[in-house]
Amino acid sequence: MTTLEAKQAELDAVQLAFDEYIVSSRELEDELDAELTKCQNDLANAESRNAALVSQLSNVTPQLTALENKLSNLTSQLQQESQRRIAAELLAEESQNKLRESEGSLAAVRSSEMKKLKEDLEDLHERLAFAEGEAEDYRYELESERERHREELEEIKGDVEVLKNRLKEKEALLGEYQNSKRVLIDRVSAEEKKPIGNSDEIFGD
């Protein structure tokens, strides 16, 4: 192969590479144009969203300010509430200490009162036992007295029954006496009505 042919072959190879480069460059330009168009659209959309966000931000800013003010007030209230809670806790602790002291004093007083109450209760039991003994003695005496009265009543009933029987006997004797007296009076009256000459009949034979 001669030098000219070699140069022509090299030139043809370079031309082919250039043509391929041109084709690939056009494709790349097309892709870049498409990407640029897409980026421009995305930028337009982003600017539109940004404008919307700016508008929303301008609308939200007063609300944020109000929220910040409210947050500041709440923070102040929280600090005040925290101070009040600390004061309440201190007061509660002081009250608990006083309560423990009071409970100690109350326990001592309660112990003394319980001791006195126990002594009073024991004394009351002794007096109650003594009263029960006296009541039992009185009950026994009362029962004995009732028994004696019952026996006396039975004796009186017996005596009354005897007197009733005697009275009945006396009444029977009195009735017989009155009958005899009546018969005698009747005979005397009949004799008085007879003539005197018949005195023998009065006295019998």
JSON list of C-alpha atoms in Angstrom, two decimals, residues 10-110:
[
{"chain": "A", "resi": 10, "resn": "GLU", "atom": "CA", "xyz": [-6.69, 7.36, 7.56]},
{"chain": "A", "resi": 11, "resn": "LEU", "atom": "CA", "xyz": [-8.72, 10.25, 6.19]},
{"chain": "A", "resi": 12, "resn": "ASP", "atom": "CA", "xyz": [-11.69, 8.00, 5.59]},
{"chain": "A", "resi": 13, "resn": "ALA", "atom": "CA", "xyz": [-11.42, 6.67, 9.14]},
{"chain": "A", "resi": 14, "resn": "VAL", "atom": "CA", "xyz": [-11.28, 10.21, 10.52]},
{"chain": "A", "resi": 15, "resn": "GLN", "atom": "CA", "xyz": [-14.28, 11.24, 8.36]},
{"chain": "A", "resi": 16, "resn": "LEU", "atom": "CA", "xyz": [-16.24, 8.24, 9.59]},
{"chain": "A", "resi": 17, "resn": "ALA", "atom": "CA", "xyz": [-15.38, 9.06, 13.20]},
{"chain": "A", "resi": 18, "resn": "PHE", "atom": "CA", "xyz": [-16.35, 12.68, 12.61]},
{"chain": "A", "resi": 19, "resn": "ASP", "atom": "CA", "xyz": [-19.66, 11.68, 11.06]},
{"chain": "A", "resi": 20, "resn": "GLU", "atom": "CA", "xyz": [-20.35, 9.44, 14.04]},
{"chain": "A", "resi": 21, "resn": "TYR", "atom": "CA", "xyz": [-19.39, 12.29, 16.32]},
{"chain": "A", "resi": 22, "resn": "ILE", "atom": "CA", "xyz": [-21.77, 14.61, 14.54]},
{"chain": "A", "resi": 23, "resn": "VAL", "atom": "CA", "xyz": [-24.60, 12.08, 14.83]},
{"chain": "A", "resi": 24, "resn": "SER", "atom": "CA", "xyz": [-23.89, 11.47, 18.51]},
{"chain": "A", "resi": 25, "resn": "SER", "atom": "CA", "xyz": [-23.53, 15.23, 19.05]},
{"chain": "A", "resi": 26, "resn": "ARG", "atom": "CA", "xyz": [-26.95, 15.83, 17.52]},
{"chain": "A", "resi": 27, "resn": "GLU", "atom": "CA", "xyz": [-28.45, 13.12, 19.68]},
{"chain": "A", "resi": 28, "resn": "LEU", "atom": "CA", "xyz": [-26.76, 14.61, 22.69]},
{"chain": "A", "resi": 29, "resn": "GLU", "atom": "CA", "xyz": [-28.03, 18.07, 21.75]},
{"chain": "A", "resi": 30, "resn": "ASP", "atom": "CA", "xyz": [-31.53, 16.70, 21.39]},
{"chain": "A", "resi": 31, "resn": "GLU", "atom": "CA", "xyz": [-31.24, 15.07, 24.81]},
{"chain": "A", "resi": 32, "resn": "LEU", "atom": "CA", "xyz": [-29.81, 18.24, 26.25]},
{"chain": "A", "resi": 33, "resn": "ASP", "atom": "CA", "xyz": [-32.62, 20.30, 24.69]},
{"chain": "A", "resi": 34, "resn": "ALA", "atom": "CA", "xyz": [-35.19, 17.89, 26.11]},
{"chain": "A", "resi": 35, "resn": "GLU", "atom": "CA", "xyz": [-33.48, 18.00, 29.51]},
{"chain": "A", "resi": 36, "resn": "LEU", "atom": "CA", "xyz": [-33.27, 21.78, 29.34]},
{"chain": "A", "resi": 37, "resn": "THR", "atom": "CA", "xyz": [-36.96, 22.01, 28.46]},
{"chain": "A", "resi": 38, "resn": "LYS", "atom": "CA", "xyz": [-37.75, 19.69, 31.34]},
{"chain": "A", "resi": 39, "resn": "CYS", "atom": "CA", "xyz": [-35.57, 21.75, 33.66]},
{"chain": "A", "resi": 40, "resn": "GLN", "atom": "CA", "xyz": [-37.21, 24.94, 32.51]},
{"chain": "A", "resi": 41, "resn": "ASN", "atom": "CA", "xyz": [-40.64, 23.42, 33.14]},
{"chain": "A", "resi": 42, "resn": "ASP", "atom": "CA", "xyz": [-39.50, 22.18, 36.56]},
{"chain": "A", "resi": 43, "resn": "LEU", "atom": "CA", "xyz": [-38.09, 25.64, 37.28]},
{"chain": "A", "resi": 44, "resn": "ALA", "atom": "CA", "xyz": [-41.35, 27.27, 36.27]},
{"chain": "A", "resi": 45, "resn": "ASN", "atom": "CA", "xyz": [-43.27, 24.84, 38.45]},
{"chain": "A", "resi": 46, "resn": "ALA", "atom": "CA", "xyz": [-40.83, 25.41, 41.30]},
{"chain": "A", "resi": 47, "resn": "GLU", "atom": "CA", "xyz": [-41.14, 29.18, 40.93]},
{"chain": "A", "resi": 48, "resn": "SER", "atom": "CA", "xyz": [-44.92, 28.82, 40.93]},
{"chain": "A", "resi": 49, "resn": "ARG", "atom": "CA", "xyz": [-44.80, 26.63, 44.06]},
{"chain": "A", "resi": 50, "resn": "ASN", "atom": "CA", "xyz": [-42.32, 29.06, 45.60]},
{"chain": "A", "resi": 51, "resn": "ALA", "atom": "CA", "xyz": [-44.68, 31.95, 44.92]},
{"chain": "A", "resi": 52, "resn": "ALA", "atom": "CA", "xyz": [-47.51, 29.94, 46.45]},
{"chain": "A", "resi": 53, "resn": "LEU", "atom": "CA", "xyz": [-45.35, 29.13, 49.47]},
{"chain": "A", "resi": 54, "resn": "VAL", "atom": "CA", "xyz": [-44.36, 32.78, 49.81]},
{"chain": "A", "resi": 55, "resn": "SER", "atom": "CA", "xyz": [-48.05, 33.72, 49.73]},
{"chain": "A", "resi": 56, "resn": "GLN", "atom": "CA", "xyz": [-48.86, 31.03, 52.28]},
{"chain": "A", "resi": 57, "resn": "LEU", "atom": "CA", "xyz": [-45.91, 32.14, 54.40]},
{"chain": "A", "resi": 58, "resn": "SER", "atom": "CA", "xyz": [-47.16, 35.72, 54.34]},
{"chain": "A", "resi": 59, "resn": "ASN", "atom": "CA", "xyz": [-50.56, 34.41, 55.49]},
{"chain": "A", "resi": 60, "resn": "VAL", "atom": "CA", "xyz": [-49.03, 32.14, 58.14]},
{"chain": "A", "resi": 61, "resn": "THR", "atom": "CA", "xyz": [-46.66, 34.77, 59.55]},
{"chain": "A", "resi": 62, "resn": "PRO", "atom": "CA", "xyz": [-49.36, 36.49, 61.70]},
{"chain": "A", "resi": 63, "resn": "GLN", "atom": "CA", "xyz": [-50.43, 33.07, 62.99]},
{"chain": "A", "resi": 64, "resn": "LEU", "atom": "CA", "xyz": [-46.81, 32.23, 63.80]},
{"chain": "A", "resi": 65, "resn": "THR", "atom": "CA", "xyz": [-46.47, 35.55, 65.61]},
{"chain": "A", "resi": 66, "resn": "ALA", "atom": "CA", "xyz": [-49.65, 34.83, 67.56]},
{"chain": "A", "resi": 67, "resn": "LEU", "atom": "CA", "xyz": [-48.38, 31.36, 68.36]},
{"chain": "A", "resi": 68, "resn": "GLU", "atom": "CA", "xyz": [-45.03, 32.77, 69.51]},
{"chain": "A", "resi": 69, "resn": "ASN", "atom": "CA", "xyz": [-46.85, 35.25, 71.76]},
{"chain": "A", "resi": 70, "resn": "LYS", "atom": "CA", "xyz": [-49.05, 32.46, 73.10]},
{"chain": "A", "resi": 71, "resn": "LEU", "atom": "CA", "xyz": [-45.99, 30.29, 73.63]},
{"chain": "A", "resi": 72, "resn": "SER", "atom": "CA", "xyz": [-44.34, 33.14, 75.52]},
{"chain": "A", "resi": 73, "resn": "ASN", "atom": "CA", "xyz": [-47.43, 33.54, 77.71]},
{"chain": "A", "resi": 74, "resn": "LEU", "atom": "CA", "xyz": [-47.59, 29.81, 78.31]},
{"chain": "A", "resi": 75, "resn": "THR", "atom": "CA", "xyz": [-43.90, 29.79, 79.22]},
{"chain": "A", "resi": 76, "resn": "SER", "atom": "CA", "xyz": [-44.50, 32.59, 81.70]},
{"chain": "A", "resi": 77, "resn": "GLN", "atom": "CA", "xyz": [-47.53, 30.79, 83.14]},
{"chain": "A", "resi": 78, "resn": "LEU", "atom": "CA", "xyz": [-45.51, 27.59, 83.34]},
{"chain": "A", "resi": 79, "resn": "GLN", "atom": "CA", "xyz": [-42.79, 29.37, 85.28]},
{"chain": "A", "resi": 80, "resn": "GLN", "atom": "CA", "xyz": [-45.37, 30.87, 87.64]},
{"chain": "A", "resi": 81, "resn": "GLU", "atom": "CA", "xyz": [-47.05, 27.48, 88.02]},
{"chain": "A", "resi": 82, "resn": "SER", "atom": "CA", "xyz": [-43.67, 25.88, 88.69]},
{"chain": "A", "resi": 83, "resn": "GLN", "atom": "CA", "xyz": [-42.97, 28.46, 91.39]},
{"chain": "A", "resi": 84, "resn": "ARG", "atom": "CA", "xyz": [-46.42, 27.89, 92.91]},
{"chain": "A", "resi": 85, "resn": "ARG", "atom": "CA", "xyz": [-45.88, 24.12, 92.81]},
{"chain": "A", "resi": 86, "resn": "ILE", "atom": "CA", "xyz": [-42.50, 24.49, 94.54]},
{"chain": "A", "resi": 87, "resn": "ALA", "atom": "CA", "xyz": [-44.15, 26.70, 97.18]},
{"chain": "A", "resi": 88, "resn": "ALA", "atom": "CA", "xyz": [-46.99, 24.16, 97.54]},
{"chain": "A", "resi": 89, "resn": "GLU", "atom": "CA", "xyz": [-44.49, 21.31, 97.91]},
{"chain": "A", "resi": 90, "resn": "LEU", "atom": "CA", "xyz": [-42.62, 23.26, 100.60]},
{"chain": "A", "resi": 91, "resn": "LEU", "atom": "CA", "xyz": [-45.91, 24.00, 102.34]},
{"chain": "A", "resi": 92, "resn": "ALA", "atom": "CA", "xyz": [-46.96, 20.34, 102.07]},
{"chain": "A", "resi": 93, "resn": "GLU", "atom": "CA", "xyz": [-43.66, 19.21, 103.52]},
{"chain": "A", "resi": 94, "resn": "GLU", "atom": "CA", "xyz": [-44.03, 21.69, 106.37]},
{"chain": "A", "resi": 95, "resn": "SER", "atom": "CA", "xyz": [-47.59, 20.49, 106.92]},
{"chain": "A", "resi": 96, "resn": "GLN", "atom": "CA", "xyz": [-46.42, 16.87, 106.96]},
{"chain": "A", "resi": 97, "resn": "ASN", "atom": "CA", "xyz": [-43.78, 17.74, 109.54]},
{"chain": "A", "resi": 98, "resn": "LYS", "atom": "CA", "xyz": [-46.40, 19.46, 111.67]},
{"chain": "A", "resi": 99, "resn": "LEU", "atom": "CA", "xyz": [-48.72, 16.50, 111.13]},
{"chain": "A", "resi": 100, "resn": "ARG", "atom": "CA", "xyz": [-46.04, 14.08, 112.29]},
{"chain": "A", "resi": 101, "resn": "GLU", "atom": "CA", "xyz": [-45.45, 16.24, 115.35]},
{"chain": "A", "resi": 102, "resn": "SER", "atom": "CA", "xyz": [-49.21, 16.37, 115.97]},
{"chain": "A", "resi": 103, "resn": "GLU", "atom": "CA", "xyz": [-49.49, 12.62, 115.51]},
{"chain": "A", "resi": 104, "resn": "GLY", "atom": "CA", "xyz": [-46.69, 12.14, 118.06]},
{"chain": "A", "resi": 105, "resn": "SER", "atom": "CA", "xyz": [-48.47, 14.40, 120.54]},
{"chain": "A", "resi": 106, "resn": "LEU", "atom": "CA", "xyz": [-51.79, 12.74, 119.74]},
{"chain": "A", "resi": 107, "resn": "ALA", "atom": "CA", "xyz": [-50.25, 9.30, 120.26]},
{"chain": "A", "resi": 108, "resn": "ALA", "atom": "CA", "xyz": [-48.97, 10.38, 123.67]},
{"chain": "A", "resi": 109, "resn": "VAL", "atom": "CA", "xyz": [-52.35, 11.86, 124.61]},
{"chain": "A", "resi": 110, "resn": "ARG", "atom": "CA", "xyz": [-54.13, 8.79, 123.23]}
]
